[in-house]
CSV table of C-alpha atoms (C1' of nucleotides) in Angstrom, one decimal:
chain,number,residue,atom,x,y,z
A,1,MET,CA,-10.2,4.8,19.7
A,2,SER,CA,-7.3,6.2,21.7
A,3,SER,CA,-7.3,9.6,20.0
A,4,ALA,CA,-5.9,13.0,20.8
A,5,THR,CA,-4.5,13.1,24.3
A,6,PRO,CA,-4.3,16.8,25.0
A,7,LEU,CA,-2.1,15.9,28.0
A,8,LYS,CA,0.6,18.5,28.6
A,9,ARG,CA,3.9,16.7,28.5
A,10,ARG,CA,6.7,17.6,30.9
A,11,ARG,CA,9.8,18.7,29.1
A,12,GLY,CA,13.3,17.8,30.2
A,13,ARG,CA,14.8,14.8,31.6
A,14,PRO,CA,12.3,12.6,33.4
A,15,PRO,CA,12.4,11.4,37.0
A,16,LYS,CA,14.6,8.4,37.4
A,17,ASP,CA,12.0,6.0,38.7
A,18,GLN,CA,11.1,4.0,35.6
A,19,ALA,CA,14.2,2.2,34.6
A,20,GLY,CA,14.6,2.1,30.8
A,21,PHE,CA,10.9,2.1,30.2
A,22,SER,CA,9.4,5.0,28.4
A,23,GLN,CA,5.7,5.6,28.4
A,24,THR,CA,6.0,7.8,25.4
A,25,LYS,CA,7.8,5.3,23.3
A,26,ALA,CA,5.3,2.7,24.1
A,27,GLU,CA,2.5,5.0,23.1
A,28,LEU,CA,4.1,5.7,19.8
A,29,ILE,CA,4.5,2.0,19.1
A,30,ARG,CA,0.9,1.3,20.0
A,31,SER,CA,-0.4,4.2,17.9
A,32,GLY,CA,1.8,3.2,15.0
A,33,MET,CA,0.6,-0.3,15.2
A,34,GLU,CA,-3.0,0.8,15.0
A,35,VAL,CA,-2.5,3.0,12.0
A,36,LEU,CA,-0.2,0.8,10.1
A,37,THR,CA,-2.3,-2.3,10.4
A,38,GLU,CA,-5.1,-0.2,9.0
A,39,LYS,CA,-3.4,1.9,6.3
A,40,GLY,CA,0.0,0.5,5.7
A,41,TYR,CA,3.4,2.1,5.8
A,42,SER,CA,3.5,4.4,2.9
A,43,ALA,CA,0.1,5.9,3.3
A,44,THR,CA,0.8,6.7,6.9
A,45,GLY,CA,2.5,9.9,8.0
A,46,ILE,CA,4.3,10.3,11.2
A,47,ASP,CA,2.2,13.3,12.0
A,48,GLU,CA,-0.9,11.2,12.2
A,49,ILE,CA,0.8,8.7,14.5
A,50,LEU,CA,1.9,11.6,16.7
A,51,ARG,CA,-1.4,13.4,16.7
A,52,ARG,CA,-3.3,10.4,18.0
A,53,VAL,CA,-1.3,10.4,21.2
A,54,GLY,CA,-0.4,14.0,21.4
A,55,VAL,CA,3.3,13.6,21.1
A,56,PRO,CA,5.4,16.2,19.3
A,57,LYS,CA,7.7,15.3,16.5
A,58,GLY,CA,10.8,15.9,18.5
A,59,SER,CA,10.0,13.0,20.7
A,60,PHE,CA,9.5,10.7,17.8
A,61,TYR,CA,13.0,11.4,16.4
A,62,HIS,CA,14.4,11.0,19.9
A,63,TYR,CA,13.2,7.5,20.2
A,64,PHE,CA,13.6,6.4,16.6
A,65,LYS,CA,16.2,7.2,14.0
A,66,ASN,CA,13.7,7.7,11.3
A,67,LYS,CA,10.5,6.3,9.9
A,68,ASP,CA,12.2,3.2,8.6
A,69,ALA,CA,13.7,2.4,12.0
A,70,PHE,CA,10.3,2.9,13.5
A,71,GLY,CA,8.7,0.5,11.1
A,72,SER,CA,11.4,-2.0,11.8
A,73,GLU,CA,10.7,-1.8,15.5
A,74,LEU,CA,7.0,-2.2,14.9
A,75,ILE,CA,7.6,-5.4,13.0
A,76,SER,CA,9.8,-6.8,15.8
A,77,ASN,CA,7.2,-5.7,18.3
A,78,TYR,CA,4.4,-7.3,16.4
A,79,ALA,CA,6.4,-10.5,15.9
A,80,LYS,CA,7.1,-10.8,19.6
A,81,PHE,CA,3.5,-10.2,20.4
A,82,PHE,CA,2.3,-12.8,17.9
A,83,GLU,CA,4.9,-15.3,19.0
A,84,HIS,CA,3.5,-15.3,22.5
A,85,LYS,CA,0.0,-15.5,21.2
A,86,LEU,CA,0.9,-18.5,19.2
A,87,ASP,CA,2.8,-20.2,22.0
A,88,ARG,CA,-0.3,-19.8,24.2
A,89,SER,CA,-2.8,-21.0,21.6
A,90,LEU,CA,-1.0,-23.5,19.4
A,91,GLY,CA,1.0,-24.8,22.3
A,92,ASN,CA,-1.9,-25.2,24.6
A,93,ARG,CA,-1.6,-28.8,25.8
A,94,SER,CA,-5.0,-28.8,27.4
A,95,LEU,CA,-6.6,-28.9,23.9
A,96,PRO,CA,-6.2,-31.4,21.0
A,97,PRO,CA,-3.9,-29.9,18.3
A,98,LEU,CA,-6.4,-29.1,15.7
A,99,LYS,CA,-8.8,-27.6,18.2
A,100,ARG,CA,-6.0,-25.2,19.1
A,101,LEU,CA,-5.6,-24.1,15.5
A,102,SER,CA,-9.4,-23.6,15.2
A,103,ALA,CA,-9.4,-21.6,18.5
A,104,PHE,CA,-6.5,-19.5,17.2
A,105,MET,CA,-8.4,-18.7,14.1
A,106,GLN,CA,-11.6,-17.9,15.9
A,107,ASP,CA,-9.7,-15.7,18.1
A,108,ALA,CA,-8.2,-13.8,15.2
A,109,ILE,CA,-11.7,-13.4,13.7
A,110,ASP,CA,-13.0,-12.0,16.9
A,111,GLY,CA,-10.1,-9.6,17.0
A,112,MET,CA,-10.7,-8.3,13.5
A,113,ALA,CA,-14.4,-8.0,14.3
A,114,ARG,CA,-13.6,-5.8,17.3
A,115,HIS,CA,-12.1,-3.3,14.9
A,116,GLN,CA,-14.8,-3.7,12.3
A,117,PHE,CA,-12.4,-5.6,10.0
A,118,LYS,CA,-10.5,-2.4,9.4
A,119,ARG,CA,-7.2,-3.5,10.7
A,120,GLY,CA,-5.3,-6.3,9.0
A,121,CYS,CA,-2.1,-8.0,9.6
A,122,LEU,CA,1.0,-5.8,9.9
A,123,VAL,CA,3.1,-8.5,8.2
A,124,GLY,CA,0.7,-8.9,5.3
A,125,ASN,CA,0.3,-5.2,4.8
A,126,LEU,CA,4.0,-4.5,4.7
A,127,GLY,CA,4.7,-7.6,2.6
A,128,GLN,CA,2.4,-6.3,-0.1
A,129,GLU,CA,4.1,-2.9,0.1
A,130,MET,CA,7.5,-4.3,-0.2
A,131,GLY,CA,8.0,-2.6,-3.6
A,132,ALA,CA,8.0,0.7,-1.8
A,133,LEU,CA,9.8,-0.3,1.4
A,134,PRO,CA,13.4,-0.4,2.5
A,135,GLU,CA,14.9,-3.7,1.4
A,136,SER,CA,15.9,-4.5,5.0
A,137,PHE,CA,12.2,-5.1,5.8
A,138,ARG,CA,12.1,-8.1,3.5
A,139,ARG,CA,14.3,-10.5,5.6
A,140,GLN,CA,12.6,-9.3,8.7
A,141,LEU,CA,9.1,-10.2,7.3
A,142,ILE,CA,10.2,-13.5,5.8
A,143,GLU,CA,11.7,-14.5,9.2
A,144,VAL,CA,8.4,-13.6,10.9
A,145,PHE,CA,6.6,-16.0,8.6
A,146,GLU,CA,9.1,-18.7,9.3
A,147,THR,CA,8.7,-18.3,13.0
A,148,TRP,CA,4.9,-18.6,12.7
A,149,GLN,CA,5.3,-21.5,10.5
A,150,GLN,CA,7.5,-23.4,13.0
A,151,ARG,CA,4.9,-22.9,15.7
A,152,LEU,CA,2.2,-24.3,13.5
A,153,GLU,CA,4.4,-27.1,12.2
A,154,ALA,CA,5.0,-28.4,15.7
A,155,CYS,CA,1.3,-28.3,16.4
A,156,LEU,CA,0.6,-30.3,13.2
A,157,GLU,CA,3.2,-32.8,14.1
A,158,GLU,CA,1.3,-33.3,17.4
A,159,ALA,CA,-1.9,-33.8,15.5
A,160,LYS,CA,-0.2,-36.3,13.3
A,161,ALA,CA,1.2,-38.2,16.3
A,162,ALA,CA,-2.2,-38.3,17.8
A,163,GLY,CA,-3.6,-39.7,14.5
A,164,ASP,CA,-5.9,-36.7,13.9
A,165,ILE,CA,-4.4,-36.1,10.5
A,166,SER,CA,-3.1,-38.3,7.8
A,167,SER,CA,0.3,-39.8,8.6
A,168,ASP,CA,1.8,-38.8,5.3
A,169,THR,CA,1.1,-35.1,5.8
A,170,ASP,CA,4.0,-32.9,5.2
A,171,CYS,CA,3.6,-30.7,8.3
A,172,LYS,CA,6.2,-28.1,7.3
A,173,GLN,CA,4.6,-27.7,3.9
A,174,SER,CA,1.1,-27.5,5.4
A,175,ALA,CA,2.2,-24.9,7.8
A,176,TYR,CA,3.7,-22.8,5.1
A,177,LEU,CA,0.5,-23.1,3.1
A,178,PHE,CA,-1.6,-22.2,6.0
A,179,TRP,CA,0.0,-18.8,6.6
A,180,THR,CA,0.1,-18.0,2.9
A,181,GLY,CA,-3.6,-18.6,2.5
A,182,TRP,CA,-4.4,-17.0,5.9
A,183,GLU,CA,-2.9,-13.7,4.8
A,184,GLY,CA,-5.0,-13.8,1.7
A,185,ALA,CA,-8.1,-14.4,3.9
A,186,VAL,CA,-7.2,-11.5,6.1
A,187,LEU,CA,-6.7,-9.2,3.1
A,188,ARG,CA,-10.1,-10.2,1.8
A,189,ALA,CA,-11.9,-9.9,5.2
A,190,LYS,CA,-10.5,-6.4,5.3
A,191,LEU,CA,-11.7,-5.6,1.9
A,192,GLU,CA,-15.2,-7.0,2.4
A,193,ARG,CA,-15.4,-6.0,6.0
A,194,THR,CA,-16.8,-9.3,7.0
A,195,PRO,CA,-15.5,-12.5,8.7
A,196,ASN,CA,-16.6,-14.5,5.7
A,197,ALA,CA,-13.2,-15.1,4.1
A,198,LEU,CA,-11.6,-16.0,7.4
A,199,GLN,CA,-14.4,-18.3,8.4
A,200,SER,CA,-14.4,-20.0,5.0
A,201,TYR,CA,-10.7,-20.4,5.0
A,202,ALA,CA,-10.6,-21.8,8.5
A,203,ASP,CA,-13.1,-24.5,7.6
A,204,PHE,CA,-11.3,-25.2,4.3
A,205,PHE,CA,-7.9,-25.6,5.8
A,206,ILE,CA,-8.9,-27.8,8.7
A,207,ASN,CA,-10.8,-29.9,6.3
A,208,SER,CA,-7.9,-30.2,3.9
A,209,LEU,CA,-5.9,-31.9,6.7
A,210,LYS,CA,-8.2,-34.8,7.1
B,1,MET,CA,11.5,-1.4,-18.3
B,2,SER,CA,9.7,1.3,-20.4
B,3,SER,CA,11.5,4.2,-18.8
B,4,ALA,CA,12.0,7.8,-19.8
B,5,THR,CA,10.7,8.4,-23.3
B,6,PRO,CA,12.4,11.7,-24.4
B,7,LEU,CA,10.0,11.7,-27.4
B,8,LYS,CA,8.8,15.1,-28.3
B,9,ARG,CA,5.1,15.3,-28.0
B,10,ARG,CA,3.1,17.1,-30.6
B,11,ARG,CA,1.0,19.8,-29.1
B,12,GLY,CA,-2.4,20.9,-30.2
B,13,ARG,CA,-5.4,19.0,-31.5
B,14,PRO,CA,-4.4,15.6,-32.9
B,15,PRO,CA,-5.1,14.4,-36.4
B,16,LYS,CA,-8.6,13.0,-36.8
B,17,ASP,CA,-7.6,9.4,-37.8
B,18,GLN,CA,-7.8,7.7,-34.4
B,19,ALA,CA,-11.4,7.9,-33.3
B,20,GLY,CA,-11.5,8.3,-29.5
B,21,PHE,CA,-8.2,6.6,-29.0
B,22,SER,CA,-5.4,8.4,-27.3
B,23,GLN,CA,-1.9,7.1,-27.4
B,24,THR,CA,-0.9,9.2,-24.4
B,25,LYS,CA,-3.8,8.1,-22.2
B,26,ALA,CA,-2.9,4.5,-23.0
B,27,GLU,CA,0.7,5.1,-22.0
B,28,LEU,CA,-0.3,6.7,-18.7
B,29,ILE,CA,-2.5,3.7,-17.9
B,30,ARG,CA,0.2,1.2,-18.8
B,31,SER,CA,2.8,3.2,-16.8
B,32,GLY,CA,0.4,3.5,-13.8
B,33,MET,CA,-0.3,-0.2,-13.9
B,34,GLU,CA,3.4,-1.1,-13.8
B,35,VAL,CA,4.1,1.2,-10.9
B,36,LEU,CA,1.0,0.4,-8.9
B,37,THR,CA,1.3,-3.3,-9.2
B,38,GLU,CA,4.8,-2.9,-7.7
B,39,LYS,CA,4.4,-0.2,-5.1
B,40,GLY,CA,0.7,0.3,-4.6
B,41,TYR,CA,-1.4,3.4,-4.7
B,42,SER,CA,-0.4,5.5,-1.7
B,43,ALA,CA,3.3,5.0,-2.3
B,44,THR,CA,3.2,6.2,-5.8
B,45,GLY,CA,3.2,9.8,-6.9
B,46,ILE,CA,1.7,11.0,-10.1
B,47,ASP,CA,5.1,12.5,-11.1
B,48,GLU,CA,6.7,9.1,-11.2
B,49,ILE,CA,4.1,7.8,-13.5
B,50,LEU,CA,4.5,10.7,-15.8
B,51,ARG,CA,8.3,10.7,-15.7
B,52,ARG,CA,8.4,7.1,-17.0
B,53,VAL,CA,6.7,8.0,-20.2
B,54,GLY,CA,7.7,11.6,-20.5
B,55,VAL,CA,4.3,13.0,-20.2
B,56,PRO,CA,3.8,16.4,-18.6
B,57,LYS,CA,1.3,17.0,-15.8
B,58,GLY,CA,-1.0,19.0,-18.0
B,59,SER,CA,-1.8,15.9,-20.0
B,60,PHE,CA,-2.6,13.8,-16.9
B,61,TYR,CA,-5.1,16.2,-15.7
B,62,HIS,CA,-6.5,16.5,-19.1
B,63,TYR,CA,-7.3,12.8,-19.3
B,64,PHE,CA,-8.1,12.2,-15.6
B,65,LYS,CA,-10.0,14.3,-13.1
B,66,ASN,CA,-7.5,13.5,-10.4
B,67,LYS,CA,-5.5,10.7,-8.9
B,68,ASP,CA,-8.5,8.8,-7.6
B,69,ALA,CA,-10.2,8.8,-10.9
B,70,PHE,CA,-7.0,7.5,-12.4
B,71,GLY,CA,-6.8,4.7,-9.9
B,72,SER,CA,-10.4,3.8,-10.6
B,73,GLU,CA,-9.7,3.6,-14.3
B,74,LEU,CA,-6.7,1.4,-13.6
B,75,ILE,CA,-8.9,-1.0,-11.8
B,76,SER,CA,-11.4,-1.2,-14.6
B,77,ASN,CA,-8.7,-1.6,-17.1
B,78,TYR,CA,-7.0,-4.4,-15.1
B,79,ALA,CA,-10.4,-6.1,-14.5
B,80,LYS,CA,-11.1,-6.1,-18.2
B,81,PHE,CA,-7.7,-7.4,-19.1
B,82,PHE,CA,-8.0,-10.2,-16.6
B,83,GLU,CA,-11.5,-11.1,-17.6
B,84,HIS,CA,-10.3,-11.8,-21.1
B,85,LYS,CA,-7.4,-13.7,-19.8
B,86,LEU,CA,-9.7,-15.9,-17.7
B,87,ASP,CA,-12.1,-16.4,-20.6
B,88,ARG,CA,-9.3,-17.6,-22.7
B,89,SER,CA,-7.7,-19.9,-20.1
B,90,LEU,CA,-10.5,-21.1,-17.9
B,91,GLY,CA,-12.9,-21.2,-20.8
B,92,ASN,CA,-10.6,-23.1,-23.1
B,93,ARG,CA,-12.7,-26.0,-24.2
B,94,SER,CA,-9.8,-27.9,-25.8
B,95,LEU,CA,-8.4,-28.7,-22.3
B,96,PRO,CA,-10.1,-30.5,-19.4
B,97,PRO,CA,-11.3,-28.0,-16.7
B,98,LEU,CA,-8.7,-28.7,-14.1
B,99,LYS,CA,-5.9,-28.5,-16.6
B,100,ARG,CA,-7.1,-25.1,-17.6
B,101,LEU,CA,-6.8,-23.9,-14.0
B,102,SER,CA,-3.3,-25.4,-13.7
B,103,ALA,CA,-2.4,-23.7,-17.0
B,104,PHE,CA,-3.7,-20.4,-15.8
B,105,MET,CA,-1.7,-20.6,-12.6
B,106,GLN,CA,1.5,-21.6,-14.4
B,107,ASP,CA,0.9,-18.7,-16.7
B,108,ALA,CA,0.6,-16.4,-13.8
B,109,ILE,CA,3.8,-17.8,-12.3
B,110,ASP,CA,5.7,-17.2,-15.5
B,111,GLY,CA,4.3,-13.7,-15.7
B,112,MET,CA,5.5,-12.8,-12.2
B,113,ALA,CA,8.8,-14.4,-12.9
B,114,ARG,CA,9.3,-12.2,-15.9
B,115,HIS,CA,9.2,-9.2,-13.6
B,116,GLN,CA,11.4,-10.9,-11.0
B,117,PHE,CA,8.4,-11.3,-8.7
B,118,LYS,CA,8.4,-7.6,-8.1
B,119,ARG,CA,4.9,-6.9,-9.4
B,120,GLY,CA,1.9,-8.3,-7.7
B,121,CYS,CA,-1.8,-8.2,-8.3
B,122,LEU,CA,-3.4,-4.7,-8.6
B,123,VAL,CA,-6.5,-5.9,-6.9
B,124,GLY,CA,-4.6,-7.5,-4.0
B,125,ASN,CA,-2.4,-4.4,-3.6
B,126,LEU,CA,-5.3,-2.0,-3.5
B,127,GLY,CA,-7.4,-4.3,-1.3
B,128,GLN,CA,-4.7,-4.3,1.3
B,129,GLU,CA,-4.5,-0.6,1.1
B,130,MET,CA,-8.2,0.0,1.4
B,131,GLY,CA,-7.8,1.7,4.8
B,132,ALA,CA,-6.1,4.6,2.9
B,133,LEU,CA,-8.1,4.5,-0.3
B,134,PRO,CA,-11.2,6.3,-1.4
B,135,GLU,CA,-14.2,4.3,-0.2
B,136,SER,CA,-15.5,4.0,-3.8
B,137,PHE,CA,-12.6,1.6,-4.6
B,138,ARG,CA,-14.1,-1.0,-2.3
B,139,ARG,CA,-17.1,-1.9,-4.3
B,140,GLN,CA,-15.1,-1.9,-7.4
B,141,LEU,CA,-12.5,-4.3,-6.0
B,142,ILE,CA,-15.1,-6.6,-4.5
B,143,GLU,CA,-16.9,-6.8,-7.8
B,144,VAL,CA,-13.7,-7.7,-9.6
B,145,PHE,CA,-13.2,-10.6,-7.2
B,146,GLU,CA,-16.8,-11.7,-7.9
B,147,THR,CA,-16.2,-11.7,-11.6
B,148,TRP,CA,-13.2,-13.8,-11.3
B,149,GLN,CA,-15.0,-16.1,-9.0
B,150,GLN,CA,-17.8,-16.6,-11.5
B,151,ARG,CA,-15.3,-17.6,-14.2
B,152,LEU,CA,-13.7,-20.2,-12.0
B,153,GLU,CA,-17.0,-21.4,-10.6
B,154,ALA,CA,-18.1,-22.2,-14.2
B,155,CYS,CA,-14.9,-24.0,-14.8
B,156,LEU,CA,-15.3,-26.1,-11.7
B,157,GLU,CA,-18.8,-27.0,-12.5
B,158,GLU,CA,-17.5,-28.4,-15.8
B,159,ALA,CA,-15.0,-30.4,-13.8
B,160,LYS,CA,-17.7,-31.7,-11.6
B,161,ALA,CA,-19.9,-32.6,-14.6
B,162,ALA,CA,-16.9,-34.5,-16.1
B,163,GLY,CA,-16.4,-36.3,-12.8
B,164,ASP,CA,-13.0,-34.9,-12.3
B,165,ILE,CA,-13.9,-33.6,-8.8
B,166,SER,CA,-16.2,-34.8,-6.1
B,167,SER,CA,-19.9,-34.4,-6.9
B,168,ASP,CA,-20.6,-32.7,-3.6
B,169,THR,CA,-18.1,-29.9,-4.2
B,170,ASP,CA,-19.5,-26.5,-3.6
B,171,CYS,CA,-18.1,-24.9,-6.7
B,172,LYS,CA,-19.0,-21.4,-5.7
B,173,GLN,CA,-17.4,-21.7,-2.4
B,174,SER,CA,-14.3,-23.4,-3.8
B,175,ALA,CA,-13.9,-20.6,-6.3
B,176,TYR,CA,-14.2,-18.0,-3.6
B,177,LEU,CA,-11.6,-19.8,-1.6
B,178,PHE,CA,-9.3,-20.1,-4.6
B,179,TRP,CA,-9.0,-16.4,-5.1
B,180,THR,CA,-8.7,-15.6,-1.5
B,181,GLY,CA,-5.8,-18.0,-1.1
B,182,TRP,CA,-4.3,-17.1,-4.4
B,183,GLU,CA,-3.9,-13.5,-3.4
B,184,GLY,CA,-2.1,-14.6,-0.3
B,185,ALA,CA,0.2,-16.7,-2.5
B,186,VAL,CA,0.9,-13.7,-4.8
B,187,LEU,CA,1.7,-11.6,-1.8
B,188,ARG,CA,4.1,-14.1,-0.5
B,189,ALA,CA,5.8,-14.7,-3.8
B,190,LYS,CA,6.3,-11.0,-4.0
B,191,LEU,CA,7.8,-10.9,-0.5
B,192,GLU,CA,10.1,-13.9,-1.1
B,193,ARG,CA,10.8,-13.1,-4.7
B,194,THR,CA,10.3,-16.8,-5.6
B,195,PRO,CA,7.6,-18.9,-7.3
B,196,ASN,CA,7.5,-21.1,-4.3
B,197,ALA,CA,4.3,-19.9,-2.6
B,198,LEU,CA,2.5,-19.9,-6.0
B,199,GLN,CA,3.7,-23.3,-6.9
B,200,SER,CA,2.8,-24.7,-3.5
B,201,TYR,CA,-0.6,-23.2,-3.5
B,202,ALA,CA,-1.3,-24.4,-7.0
B,203,ASP,CA,-0.6,-28.0,-6.1
B,204,PHE,CA,-2.4,-27.7,-2.8
B,205,PHE,CA,-5.6,-26.3,-4.3
B,206,ILE,CA,-5.8,-28.7,-7.2
B,207,ASN,CA,-5.3,-31.5,-4.7
B,208,SER,CA,-7.9,-30.3,-2.3
B,209,LEU,CA,-10.5,-30.7,-5.1
B,210,LYS,CA,-10.0,-34.4,-5.5
C,1,DG,C1',-8.7,30.3,-46.8
C,2,DA,C1',-9.1,33.1,-42.7
C,3,DT,C1',-11.2,32.9,-38.3
C,4,DT,C1',-12.9,30.4,-34.6
C,5,DT,C1',-13.3,26.3,-31.8
C,6,DT,C1',-11.6,22.2,-30.0
C,7,DT,C1',-8.1,19.1,-28.3
C,8,DA,C1',-4.0,18.5,-26.2
C,9,DT,C1',0.8,19.7,-24.2
C,10,DA,C1',3.7,22.6,-21.2
C,11,DG,C1',5.0,23.7,-16.9
C,12,DA,C1',4.6,27.4,-13.1
C,13,DC,C1',2.4,27.9,-8.8
C,14,DG,C1',0.4,27.5,-4.1
C,15,DA,C1',-1.0,24.8,-0.4
C,16,DT,C1',-0.1,21.0,2.3
C,17,DC,C1',2.5,17.5,4.3
C,18,DG,C1',6.3,14.3,5.5
C,19,DG,C1',10.8,13.9,7.5
C,20,DT,C1',14.9,16.1,9.5
C,21,DC,C1',17.3,19.0,12.5
C,22,DT,C1',18.3,22.6,16.0
C,23,DA,C1',16.9,24.9,20.1
C,24,DA,C1',14.9,24.9,24.5
C,25,DT,C1',13.7,22.9,28.9
C,26,DA,C1',13.7,20.1,32.9
C,27,DT,C1',16.0,16.4,35.4
C,28,DT,C1',19.9,13.9,37.1
C,29,DT,C1',24.7,13.5,38.1
C,30,DT,C1',29.0,15.3,39.7
D,1,DA,C1',26.1,25.1,41.5
D,2,DA,C1',27.7,23.3,37.1
D,3,DA,C1',27.7,19.9,33.7
D,4,DA,C1',25.7,16.2,31.5
D,5,DT,C1',21.6,13.9,29.9
D,6,DA,C1',17.0,13.0,28.5
D,7,DT,C1',13.0,14.8,26.5
D,8,DT,C1',10.0,18.1,24.3
D,9,DA,C1',9.0,21.8,21.0
D,10,DG,C1',8.5,23.2,16.6
D,11,DA,C1',10.9,25.6,12.6
D,12,DC,C1',12.4,24.4,8.2
D,13,DC,C1',13.1,22.3,3.6
D,14,DG,C1',11.9,19.6,0.0
D,15,DA,C1',8.5,16.8,-2.3
D,16,DT,C1',3.8,15.9,-3.8
D,17,DC,C1',-0.9,16.9,-5.3
D,18,DG,C1',-3.9,19.3,-7.9
D,19,DT,C1',-5.0,23.8,-10.3
D,20,DC,C1',-4.5,27.1,-13.4
D,21,DT,C1',-2.8,29.8,-17.4
D,22,DA,C1',-0.3,29.9,-21.6
D,23,DT,C1',0.8,27.8,-25.8
D,24,DA,C1',0.3,25.0,-29.8
D,25,DA,C1',-1.8,22.5,-33.6
D,26,DA,C1',-5.5,20.5,-35.8
D,27,DA,C1',-10.5,20.7,-37.1
D,28,DA,C1',-14.8,23.2,-38.0
D,29,DT,C1',-17.1,27.0,-39.6
D,30,DC,C1',-18.1,30.5,-42.7
DNA sequence: GATTTTTATAGACGATCGGTCTAATATTTT
DNA sequence: AAAATATTAGACCGATCGTCTATAAAAATC
């Protein structure tokens, strides 16, 4: 909970110490991420995002052209964050490939648990909402999936090379399937507010590789 | 497309032929189903649902207490519709169990294709939106999943009895996993506007049973 | 068959909220 | 000190939700 900061904001041009970095913008992005992963895009008003961090509307429209542009930045931000996470986990050479995947999933489960399974995946949320979203989001979201898929594909190739999974596994296809099903599991975990779907899917997928 | 019906509606008490059945109410539900499977709950306004079928607001609030009650009825309606569909397909004794499942999936793929993959699954859509929905929807949605799961579980048990799948398969667990992953595939098909995710998942799941 | 009751349509209305835009303010730059 | 720039402040407009009253037409009642 990072609610209502009653902090009085200084108006006017800020001191020139922090080059290019804006505290306020960062707060808006974090706040937006929290709300959107929980409620999605359409159901979330800008006011709510602002209220949480005590930022007035003017600031929002200073940093972002409009809600759509904000959403787009959130996706980029989320993608970058996740990419690093995947590089660290799935690319962690100190663990055998499949263990890395299991560790990633367990990590995600713990993460969702920390928020009582109320927050889902931004990409999944927006994907489902596509019908009501600006068309430009589509390519962006598809590309995020592709990036994730590549990371996993590489990891699975390592597993194959190590003989941990069948040599005739189509790693690309498996990686594609993984993320497809994973999003389903996240959705259901959110609905049921339990780790069950995630846990089951984790076991299932790992098993399907053998 | 069942857009703007300029049809002039008869006011007043309707003729007493149709016991309990209301044409208007049915139209509202169908219209709502179309829009909600495409855009979700929060992104959809009542006005849009009404405009599509040329029904004035007064009628809406005559048939439904409010938007939430309407949404709840939509879920029930969808659940009932789907239940019958599952009974027909998964319970079709003239086909071997696994073929029934494949047929069901192919049918769903065709269905989504007919709408250019713009419409998803109502349950999946609302599930993802839970964070912004009335809490009462949660139980309703969970129960729908359970119903679907039971239907599939029974079908898988038949497959097991027939020796089509391994005798140590946990059919309940498999059925749970199926729907979890399936929702993920529907989501992704909607995002990518192609049958690819559905097709891949169909093959994958069937294969995982053997 | 005239009156009352019931069922349904019609749409105006107010409150609220989301998104945009202009004004005000405080720093930097010149 | 003046001009330019970066940021905050919040007024404003339009849309949306849900209510409420008026109207209409059929059924029920007597």
